[in-house]
GROMACS .gro file of C-alpha atoms in nm:
model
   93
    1UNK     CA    1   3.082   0.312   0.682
    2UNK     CA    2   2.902   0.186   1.053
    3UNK     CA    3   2.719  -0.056   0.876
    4UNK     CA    4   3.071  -0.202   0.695
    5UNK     CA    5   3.251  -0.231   1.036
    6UNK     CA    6   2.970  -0.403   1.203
    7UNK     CA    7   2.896  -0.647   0.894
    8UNK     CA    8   3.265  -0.740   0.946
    9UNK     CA    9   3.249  -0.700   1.369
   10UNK     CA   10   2.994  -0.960   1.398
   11UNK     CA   11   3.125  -1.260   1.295
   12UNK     CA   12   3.460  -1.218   1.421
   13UNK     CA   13   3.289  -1.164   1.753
   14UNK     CA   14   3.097  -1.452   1.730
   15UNK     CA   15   3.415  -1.664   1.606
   16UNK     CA   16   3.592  -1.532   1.943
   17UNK     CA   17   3.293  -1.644   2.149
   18UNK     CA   18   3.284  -2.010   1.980
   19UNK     CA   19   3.642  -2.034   2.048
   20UNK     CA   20   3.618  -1.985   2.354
   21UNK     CA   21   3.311  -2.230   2.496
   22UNK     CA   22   3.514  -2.473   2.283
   23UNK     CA   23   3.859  -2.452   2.493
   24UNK     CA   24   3.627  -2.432   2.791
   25UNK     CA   25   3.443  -2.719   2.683
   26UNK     CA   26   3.768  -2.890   2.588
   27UNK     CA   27   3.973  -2.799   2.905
   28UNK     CA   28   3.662  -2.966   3.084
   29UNK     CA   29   3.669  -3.315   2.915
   30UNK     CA   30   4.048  -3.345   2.895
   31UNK     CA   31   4.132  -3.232   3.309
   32UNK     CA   32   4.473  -3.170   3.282
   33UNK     CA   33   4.735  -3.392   3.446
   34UNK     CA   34   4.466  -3.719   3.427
   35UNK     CA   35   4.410  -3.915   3.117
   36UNK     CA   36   4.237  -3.874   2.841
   37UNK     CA   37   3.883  -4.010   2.889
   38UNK     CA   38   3.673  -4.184   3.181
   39UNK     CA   39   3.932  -4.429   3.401
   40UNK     CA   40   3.886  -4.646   3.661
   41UNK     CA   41   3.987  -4.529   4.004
   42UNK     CA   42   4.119  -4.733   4.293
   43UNK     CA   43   3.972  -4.531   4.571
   44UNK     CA   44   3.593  -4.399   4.547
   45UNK     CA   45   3.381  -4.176   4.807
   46UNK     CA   46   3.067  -4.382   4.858
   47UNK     CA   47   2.909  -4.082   5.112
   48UNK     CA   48   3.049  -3.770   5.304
   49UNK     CA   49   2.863  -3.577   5.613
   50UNK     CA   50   2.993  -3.292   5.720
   51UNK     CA   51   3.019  -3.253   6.106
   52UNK     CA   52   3.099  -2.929   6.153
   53UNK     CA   53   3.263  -2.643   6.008
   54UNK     CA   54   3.606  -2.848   5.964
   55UNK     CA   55   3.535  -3.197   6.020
   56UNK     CA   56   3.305  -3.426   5.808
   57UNK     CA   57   3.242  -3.858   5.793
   58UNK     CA   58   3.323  -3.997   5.490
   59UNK     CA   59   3.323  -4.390   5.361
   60UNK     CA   60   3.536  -4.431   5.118
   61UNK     CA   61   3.603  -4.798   4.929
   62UNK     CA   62   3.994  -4.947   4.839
   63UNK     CA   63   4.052  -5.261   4.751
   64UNK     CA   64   3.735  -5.501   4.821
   65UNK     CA   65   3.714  -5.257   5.191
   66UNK     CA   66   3.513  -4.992   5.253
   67UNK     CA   67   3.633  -4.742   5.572
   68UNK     CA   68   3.484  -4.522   5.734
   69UNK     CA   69   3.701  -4.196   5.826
   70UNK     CA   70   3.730  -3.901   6.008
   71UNK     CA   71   3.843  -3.613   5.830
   72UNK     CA   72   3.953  -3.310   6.001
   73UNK     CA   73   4.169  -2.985   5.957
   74UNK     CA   74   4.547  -3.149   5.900
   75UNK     CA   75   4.426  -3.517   6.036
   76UNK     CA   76   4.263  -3.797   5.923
   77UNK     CA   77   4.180  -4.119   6.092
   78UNK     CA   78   3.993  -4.444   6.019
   79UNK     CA   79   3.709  -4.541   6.260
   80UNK     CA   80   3.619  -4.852   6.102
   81UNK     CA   81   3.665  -5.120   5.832
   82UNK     CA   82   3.411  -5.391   5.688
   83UNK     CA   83   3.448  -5.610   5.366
   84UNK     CA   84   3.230  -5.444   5.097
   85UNK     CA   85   3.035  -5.691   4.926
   86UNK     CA   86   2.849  -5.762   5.268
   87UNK     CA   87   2.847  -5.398   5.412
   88UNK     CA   88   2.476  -5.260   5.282
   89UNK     CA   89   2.379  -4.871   5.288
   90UNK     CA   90   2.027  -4.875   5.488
   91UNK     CA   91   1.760  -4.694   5.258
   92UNK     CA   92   1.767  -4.357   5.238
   93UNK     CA   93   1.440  -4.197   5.373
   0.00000   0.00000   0.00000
């Protein structure tokens, strides 16, 4: 009688598990609200440095510019602005 119950336990169990890596799995690759697949984006964070414990650098690229801003808690300003095809990251050592 055990052995009946756990011969048909088993693979339900293990259905239940597979179902649910695959929505998790799923629900990764298809991040609601975007579309399906890889996409181009307009904006892109090329580096980020935190400064403190609510404040960090970041350069981010739009259009052919990349800018480097200032993020803090509720504000965020632009320090500066160079084209990117000229503006070169020094090597990272």
């Amino acid at each position: 009688m055990m052995l009946d119950y756990l011969v048909r336990l088993i693979p339900l169990l293990l259905l239940v598990c597979g179902l649910a890596v695959f929505s998790l799995w799923l629900y990764r690759r298809m991040q609601p609200g975007l579309s399906f697949g890889q996409r181009e984006r307009a904006v892109r964070v090329i580096d980020a440095v935190p400064m403190g414990p609510m404040s960090r650098l970041a350069v981010v690229e739009f259009a052919g510019k990349r800018y480097l801003i200032a993020i803090s808690r509720g504000r965020v300003d632009r320090i500066a602005e160079v084209d990117a095809p000229n503006f070169v990251l020094p090597d990272a050592e």
